[in-house]
């Protein structure tokens, strides 16, 4: 079905190959799970399968990739796209429409399929996976996890023989991960060939036929399921994998709790809409704790964070912090937010310039120290968009730290990160607390919460439905939410 024959690829902007001498045969109907540390070359492999390399990325390619015994280089892109369906790490990059129903229909319409058949197919899939609530929605108003589910449903409707999934669980809550698992199991039962890249293995590992571990651009190991499950916890951690469910541990709370007070926090995408994405009358949030913001996809977490950052134009509300009251756009000078999609906040030509962008007083020594902390010092002169998804995430977090704003908000900061880099990022974020800053983290990553958070805000339908310190009682609530 898919064959790699001594394949090496080096991006034009890179000093070393992203993958080196890859030889692998993926059989029809197999689910092959690729794992490895951030930047190891996993996403490059997926781009070689779906044809984005070399068509969408310039570089030097040697060796050959074939699908159904035909070299990908000889297949027209339209023919390859009918054979291979992809869900990218950032699903927004593959959308062509502004509403979900049109997006679901787009591929089928381009094939000339009868509109009645298209409508029936969409209804069947959305009902089958209980996601009809995502129909007829504005794509720009969806959460990151909801966009991911729509992208998966779109590929399922296209019905290709091969499905490539790059970090599909990275922005998903527990409910959506269940839906993703159901979709993957359905595709496997239909005899589809599935190539899946992920750091989180607990939801899908038992469905995998083989697990391929990539290290420094090479295939380090190939396991069948029994071999992989026989590895020790220490071996999983050494490989940077998220396999063993994490129980929250006690994080020492602050001796004296300080708060900000928020009042009349409201926001609606449409000023004529009766439905509010955010509706909080009043709340107090500790400023000297690392606060986790949890809740299902679409519960209002990111809307709250953008409002607290002063980024939502129609937001109404006020914040009292250190006896000063701030409204709407005044919050821009007080806060910095690292978005779920960090591509929207990388602006310069290299990593050094990026870290100096918000504060020109930052010197070269501080830049080098920060880049060393996030393991990117060797890429100091590289363009930010040449980095892997996980590397971009670490760069954006470092930029937030260097910004010297009083309120720092992270939206899924460990999305796409392996265990090793998750812990490094967690330590970086935790260090901010020592500089008299307020730190809030929107996350579905229980390992991250376990590592550094001491307080939780739980959102649902635009409201804070619960908030609690992570003492023993709080841990029980957190475990119940993650269904541990």
PDB file of C-alpha atoms in Angstrom, residues 287-484:
ATOM      1  CA  UNK A 287      -2.999  35.562  41.156  1.00  0.00           C
ATOM      2  CA  UNK A 288      -0.182  33.723  42.928  1.00  0.00           C
ATOM      3  CA  UNK A 289      -1.190  30.205  41.879  1.00  0.00           C
ATOM      4  CA  UNK A 290      -0.727  28.476  38.529  1.00  0.00           C
ATOM      5  CA  UNK A 291      -4.376  28.200  37.495  1.00  0.00           C
ATOM      6  CA  UNK A 292      -5.642  25.468  35.161  1.00  0.00           C
ATOM      7  CA  UNK A 293      -8.716  26.319  33.073  1.00  0.00           C
ATOM      8  CA  UNK A 294     -10.585  23.144  32.120  1.00  0.00           C
ATOM      9  CA  UNK A 295     -13.838  22.331  30.336  1.00  0.00           C
ATOM     10  CA  UNK A 296     -15.088  20.617  27.199  1.00  0.00           C
ATOM     11  CA  UNK A 297     -14.404  21.990  23.719  1.00  0.00           C
ATOM     12  CA  UNK A 298     -16.608  25.024  23.111  1.00  0.00           C
ATOM     13  CA  UNK A 299     -17.225  25.732  26.818  1.00  0.00           C
ATOM     14  CA  UNK A 300     -15.877  29.300  26.660  1.00  0.00           C
ATOM     15  CA  UNK A 301     -12.320  28.837  27.914  1.00  0.00           C
ATOM     16  CA  UNK A 302     -10.545  30.548  25.014  1.00  0.00           C
ATOM     17  CA  UNK A 303     -13.223  33.264  24.830  1.00  0.00           C
ATOM     18  CA  UNK A 304     -12.630  34.012  28.518  1.00  0.00           C
ATOM     19  CA  UNK A 305      -8.869  34.132  27.986  1.00  0.00           C
ATOM     20  CA  UNK A 306      -9.136  36.477  24.992  1.00  0.00           C
ATOM     21  CA  UNK A 307     -11.484  38.738  26.948  1.00  0.00           C
ATOM     22  CA  UNK A 308      -9.133  38.829  29.927  1.00  0.00           C
ATOM     23  CA  UNK A 309      -6.369  39.733  27.463  1.00  0.00           C
ATOM     24  CA  UNK A 310      -8.408  42.580  25.946  1.00  0.00           C
ATOM     25  CA  UNK A 311      -8.526  40.891  22.541  1.00  0.00           C
ATOM     26  CA  UNK A 312     -12.310  40.622  22.112  1.00  0.00           C
ATOM     27  CA  UNK A 313     -13.719  43.900  20.769  1.00  0.00           C
ATOM     28  CA  UNK A 314     -17.314  43.356  21.919  1.00  0.00           C
ATOM     29  CA  UNK A 315     -16.307  42.077  25.337  1.00  0.00           C
ATOM     30  CA  UNK A 316     -17.877  43.807  28.325  1.00  0.00           C
ATOM     31  CA  UNK A 317     -16.538  43.564  31.850  1.00  0.00           C
ATOM     32  CA  UNK A 318     -13.915  44.822  34.228  1.00  0.00           C
ATOM     33  CA  UNK A 319     -10.986  43.459  36.194  1.00  0.00           C
ATOM     34  CA  UNK A 320      -9.683  44.718  39.538  1.00  0.00           C
ATOM     35  CA  UNK A 321      -6.021  43.874  40.117  1.00  0.00           C
ATOM     36  CA  UNK A 322      -3.796  45.396  42.858  1.00  0.00           C
ATOM     37  CA  UNK A 323      -6.438  48.055  43.587  1.00  0.00           C
ATOM     38  CA  UNK A 324      -6.546  49.115  39.918  1.00  0.00           C
ATOM     39  CA  UNK A 325      -9.579  48.547  37.694  1.00  0.00           C
ATOM     40  CA  UNK A 326      -9.102  47.752  34.004  1.00  0.00           C
ATOM     41  CA  UNK A 327     -11.702  47.602  31.252  1.00  0.00           C
ATOM     42  CA  UNK A 328     -11.642  45.887  27.889  1.00  0.00           C
ATOM     43  CA  UNK A 329      -8.785  47.266  25.757  1.00  0.00           C
ATOM     44  CA  UNK A 330      -6.889  48.510  28.836  1.00  0.00           C
ATOM     45  CA  UNK A 331      -6.171  44.863  29.552  1.00  0.00           C
ATOM     46  CA  UNK A 332      -3.973  44.671  26.435  1.00  0.00           C
ATOM     47  CA  UNK A 333      -1.148  46.435  28.267  1.00  0.00           C
ATOM     48  CA  UNK A 334      -1.460  44.133  31.266  1.00  0.00           C
ATOM     49  CA  UNK A 335      -1.636  40.719  29.643  1.00  0.00           C
ATOM     50  CA  UNK A 336      -0.084  38.431  27.055  1.00  0.00           C
ATOM     51  CA  UNK A 337      -1.742  35.374  25.568  1.00  0.00           C
ATOM     52  CA  UNK A 338      -0.092  32.444  23.818  1.00  0.00           C
ATOM     53  CA  UNK A 339      -2.664  31.135  21.344  1.00  0.00           C
ATOM     54  CA  UNK A 340      -3.618  27.577  20.506  1.00  0.00           C
ATOM     55  CA  UNK A 341      -2.402  28.270  16.955  1.00  0.00           C
ATOM     56  CA  UNK A 342       0.966  29.920  17.520  1.00  0.00           C
ATOM     57  CA  UNK A 343       1.455  30.516  13.778  1.00  0.00           C
ATOM     58  CA  UNK A 344      -0.664  33.651  14.235  1.00  0.00           C
ATOM     59  CA  UNK A 345       1.860  35.266  16.586  1.00  0.00           C
ATOM     60  CA  UNK A 346       5.225  34.541  15.016  1.00  0.00           C
ATOM     61  CA  UNK A 347       6.313  37.641  13.112  1.00  0.00           C
ATOM     62  CA  UNK A 348      10.072  37.919  12.595  1.00  0.00           C
ATOM     63  CA  UNK A 349      12.800  36.412  10.417  1.00  0.00           C
ATOM     64  CA  UNK A 350      14.594  34.403  13.112  1.00  0.00           C
ATOM     65  CA  UNK A 351      14.283  33.188  16.699  1.00  0.00           C
ATOM     66  CA  UNK A 352      16.556  35.881  18.139  1.00  0.00           C
ATOM     67  CA  UNK A 353      14.411  38.690  16.715  1.00  0.00           C
ATOM     68  CA  UNK A 354      11.240  36.958  17.923  1.00  0.00           C
ATOM     69  CA  UNK A 355      12.389  36.973  21.554  1.00  0.00           C
ATOM     70  CA  UNK A 356      13.374  40.657  21.354  1.00  0.00           C
ATOM     71  CA  UNK A 357      10.200  41.804  19.603  1.00  0.00           C
ATOM     72  CA  UNK A 358       8.162  42.820  22.661  1.00  0.00           C
ATOM     73  CA  UNK A 359      11.036  44.219  24.698  1.00  0.00           C
ATOM     74  CA  UNK A 360      13.987  45.803  22.919  1.00  0.00           C
ATOM     75  CA  UNK A 361      15.887  45.918  26.244  1.00  0.00           C
ATOM     76  CA  UNK A 362      16.422  42.158  26.077  1.00  0.00           C
ATOM     77  CA  UNK A 363      20.108  41.494  25.385  1.00  0.00           C
ATOM     78  CA  UNK A 364      21.868  38.690  23.487  1.00  0.00           C
ATOM     79  CA  UNK A 365      22.837  36.832  26.656  1.00  0.00           C
ATOM     80  CA  UNK A 366      19.199  36.690  27.809  1.00  0.00           C
ATOM     81  CA  UNK A 367      18.142  35.440  24.376  1.00  0.00           C
ATOM     82  CA  UNK A 368      20.770  32.686  24.416  1.00  0.00           C
ATOM     83  CA  UNK A 369      19.808  31.657  27.948  1.00  0.00           C
ATOM     84  CA  UNK A 370      16.127  31.398  27.023  1.00  0.00           C
ATOM     85  CA  UNK A 371      16.790  29.500  23.774  1.00  0.00           C
ATOM     86  CA  UNK A 372      18.988  27.068  25.698  1.00  0.00           C
ATOM     87  CA  UNK A 373      16.161  26.486  28.202  1.00  0.00           C
ATOM     88  CA  UNK A 374      13.751  25.541  25.405  1.00  0.00           C
ATOM     89  CA  UNK A 375      16.399  23.511  23.528  1.00  0.00           C
ATOM     90  CA  UNK A 376      16.432  25.759  20.451  1.00  0.00           C
ATOM     91  CA  UNK A 377      19.775  27.524  20.807  1.00  0.00           C
ATOM     92  CA  UNK A 378      21.142  25.670  17.771  1.00  0.00           C
ATOM     93  CA  UNK A 379      18.287  27.180  15.713  1.00  0.00           C
ATOM     94  CA  UNK A 380      18.828  30.774  16.825  1.00  0.00           C
ATOM     95  CA  UNK A 381      19.165  32.027  13.230  1.00  0.00           C
ATOM     96  CA  UNK A 382      16.377  29.831  11.827  1.00  0.00           C
ATOM     97  CA  UNK A 383      13.054  31.209  10.575  1.00  0.00           C
ATOM     98  CA  UNK A 384      10.252  30.476  13.084  1.00  0.00           C
ATOM     99  CA  UNK A 385       8.128  28.836  10.376  1.00  0.00           C
ATOM    100  CA  UNK A 386      10.873  26.299   9.677  1.00  0.00           C
ATOM    101  CA  UNK A 387      10.349  24.823  13.158  1.00  0.00           C
ATOM    102  CA  UNK A 388       8.184  21.814  13.981  1.00  0.00           C
ATOM    103  CA  UNK A 389       4.811  22.375  15.651  1.00  0.00           C
ATOM    104  CA  UNK A 390       6.209  21.563  19.096  1.00  0.00           C
ATOM    105  CA  UNK A 391       9.235  23.801  18.572  1.00  0.00           C
ATOM    106  CA  UNK A 392       7.002  26.730  17.551  1.00  0.00           C
ATOM    107  CA  UNK A 393       4.985  26.164  20.710  1.00  0.00           C
ATOM    108  CA  UNK A 394       8.093  26.396  22.893  1.00  0.00           C
ATOM    109  CA  UNK A 395       9.232  29.554  21.089  1.00  0.00           C
ATOM    110  CA  UNK A 396       5.862  31.250  21.651  1.00  0.00           C
ATOM    111  CA  UNK A 397       5.986  30.383  25.348  1.00  0.00           C
ATOM    112  CA  UNK A 398       9.488  31.817  25.613  1.00  0.00           C
ATOM    113  CA  UNK A 399       8.256  35.024  23.920  1.00  0.00           C
ATOM    114  CA  UNK A 400       5.505  35.322  26.543  1.00  0.00           C
ATOM    115  CA  UNK A 401       8.021  34.976  29.338  1.00  0.00           C
ATOM    116  CA  UNK A 402      10.222  37.685  27.801  1.00  0.00           C
ATOM    117  CA  UNK A 403       7.268  40.075  27.371  1.00  0.00           C
ATOM    118  CA  UNK A 404       7.207  41.175  31.045  1.00  0.00           C
ATOM    119  CA  UNK A 405       3.384  41.453  31.085  1.00  0.00           C
ATOM    120  CA  UNK A 406       1.632  40.990  34.458  1.00  0.00           C
ATOM    121  CA  UNK A 407      -0.959  38.430  33.311  1.00  0.00           C
ATOM    122  CA  UNK A 408       0.249  35.525  31.163  1.00  0.00           C
ATOM    123  CA  UNK A 409      -2.340  33.203  29.626  1.00  0.00           C
ATOM    124  CA  UNK A 410      -1.511  30.001  27.769  1.00  0.00           C
ATOM    125  CA  UNK A 411      -4.005  28.269  25.468  1.00  0.00           C
ATOM    126  CA  UNK A 412      -3.027  24.576  25.208  1.00  0.00           C
ATOM    127  CA  UNK A 413       0.738  25.241  25.652  1.00  0.00           C
ATOM    128  CA  UNK A 414       1.683  21.547  25.524  1.00  0.00           C
ATOM    129  CA  UNK A 415      -0.323  20.759  22.398  1.00  0.00           C
ATOM    130  CA  UNK A 416       1.810  18.455  20.247  1.00  0.00           C
ATOM    131  CA  UNK A 417       4.637  18.160  22.783  1.00  0.00           C
ATOM    132  CA  UNK A 418       6.269  14.921  23.865  1.00  0.00           C
ATOM    133  CA  UNK A 419       6.667  14.097  27.571  1.00  0.00           C
ATOM    134  CA  UNK A 420      10.232  15.440  27.762  1.00  0.00           C
ATOM    135  CA  UNK A 421       9.377  18.831  26.268  1.00  0.00           C
ATOM    136  CA  UNK A 422       6.083  18.996  28.176  1.00  0.00           C
ATOM    137  CA  UNK A 423       8.046  18.855  31.422  1.00  0.00           C
ATOM    138  CA  UNK A 424      10.518  21.467  30.166  1.00  0.00           C
ATOM    139  CA  UNK A 425       7.664  23.789  29.171  1.00  0.00           C
ATOM    140  CA  UNK A 426       5.943  23.144  32.507  1.00  0.00           C
ATOM    141  CA  UNK A 427       9.086  24.193  34.363  1.00  0.00           C
ATOM    142  CA  UNK A 428       9.338  27.339  32.215  1.00  0.00           C
ATOM    143  CA  UNK A 429       5.729  28.292  32.891  1.00  0.00           C
ATOM    144  CA  UNK A 430       6.066  27.583  36.598  1.00  0.00           C
ATOM    145  CA  UNK A 431       9.090  29.887  36.795  1.00  0.00           C
ATOM    146  CA  UNK A 432       6.859  32.825  35.760  1.00  0.00           C
ATOM    147  CA  UNK A 433       5.035  32.595  39.095  1.00  0.00           C
ATOM    148  CA  UNK A 434       8.215  33.677  40.863  1.00  0.00           C
ATOM    149  CA  UNK A 435       8.154  37.046  39.045  1.00  0.00           C
ATOM    150  CA  UNK A 436       4.906  38.384  40.567  1.00  0.00           C
ATOM    151  CA  UNK A 437       2.842  37.368  37.542  1.00  0.00           C
ATOM    152  CA  UNK A 438      -0.550  35.763  37.217  1.00  0.00           C
ATOM    153  CA  UNK A 439      -0.441  32.518  35.221  1.00  0.00           C
ATOM    154  CA  UNK A 440      -3.503  30.847  33.686  1.00  0.00           C
ATOM    155  CA  UNK A 441      -3.368  27.740  31.497  1.00  0.00           C
ATOM    156  CA  UNK A 442      -6.181  26.481  29.277  1.00  0.00           C
ATOM    157  CA  UNK A 443      -5.481  22.789  28.932  1.00  0.00           C
ATOM    158  CA  UNK A 444      -6.804  19.276  28.364  1.00  0.00           C
ATOM    159  CA  UNK A 445      -3.419  17.891  29.425  1.00  0.00           C
ATOM    160  CA  UNK A 446      -3.747  16.223  32.815  1.00  0.00           C
ATOM    161  CA  UNK A 447      -0.019  15.558  32.933  1.00  0.00           C
ATOM    162  CA  UNK A 448       0.634  19.307  32.720  1.00  0.00           C
ATOM    163  CA  UNK A 449      -1.913  20.072  35.445  1.00  0.00           C
ATOM    164  CA  UNK A 450      -0.308  17.410  37.605  1.00  0.00           C
ATOM    165  CA  UNK A 451       3.119  18.907  37.034  1.00  0.00           C
ATOM    166  CA  UNK A 452       2.575  22.569  37.957  1.00  0.00           C
ATOM    167  CA  UNK A 453      -1.022  23.672  38.640  1.00  0.00           C
ATOM    168  CA  UNK A 454      -2.382  24.293  42.138  1.00  0.00           C
ATOM    169  CA  UNK A 455      -5.826  25.707  41.303  1.00  0.00           C
ATOM    170  CA  UNK A 456      -8.598  24.913  38.792  1.00  0.00           C
ATOM    171  CA  UNK A 457     -11.340  26.893  37.034  1.00  0.00           C
ATOM    172  CA  UNK A 458     -13.957  24.619  35.428  1.00  0.00           C
ATOM    173  CA  UNK A 459     -15.936  26.127  32.528  1.00  0.00           C
ATOM    174  CA  UNK A 460     -19.190  25.038  30.881  1.00  0.00           C
ATOM    175  CA  UNK A 461     -21.477  26.995  28.547  1.00  0.00           C
ATOM    176  CA  UNK A 462     -19.559  30.232  29.057  1.00  0.00           C
ATOM    177  CA  UNK A 463     -19.687  30.137  32.855  1.00  0.00           C
ATOM    178  CA  UNK A 464     -17.345  29.142  35.671  1.00  0.00           C
ATOM    179  CA  UNK A 465     -19.286  26.208  37.120  1.00  0.00           C
ATOM    180  CA  UNK A 466     -16.656  25.292  39.714  1.00  0.00           C
ATOM    181  CA  UNK A 467     -13.303  26.479  41.043  1.00  0.00           C
ATOM    182  CA  UNK A 468     -11.103  24.792  43.604  1.00  0.00           C
ATOM    183  CA  UNK A 469      -7.552  24.374  44.911  1.00  0.00           C
ATOM    184  CA  UNK A 470      -5.840  21.100  44.051  1.00  0.00           C
ATOM    185  CA  UNK A 471      -5.966  19.704  47.557  1.00  0.00           C
ATOM    186  CA  UNK A 472      -7.184  16.133  48.087  1.00  0.00           C
ATOM    187  CA  UNK A 473     -10.820  17.067  47.475  1.00  0.00           C
ATOM    188  CA  UNK A 474      -9.867  19.110  44.426  1.00  0.00           C
ATOM    189  CA  UNK A 475      -7.870  16.208  43.008  1.00  0.00           C
ATOM    190  CA  UNK A 476     -10.927  13.975  43.306  1.00  0.00           C
ATOM    191  CA  UNK A 477     -12.917  16.496  41.254  1.00  0.00           C
ATOM    192  CA  UNK A 478     -10.151  16.703  38.665  1.00  0.00           C
ATOM    193  CA  UNK A 479      -9.898  12.914  38.407  1.00  0.00           C
ATOM    194  CA  UNK A 480     -13.665  12.707  37.939  1.00  0.00           C
ATOM    195  CA  UNK A 481     -13.497  15.225  35.083  1.00  0.00           C
ATOM    196  CA  UNK A 482     -10.744  13.276  33.342  1.00  0.00           C
ATOM    197  CA  UNK A 483     -12.540  10.012  34.162  1.00  0.00           C
ATOM    198  CA  UNK A 484      -9.475   8.448  35.808  1.00  0.00           C
TER     199      UNK A 484
END
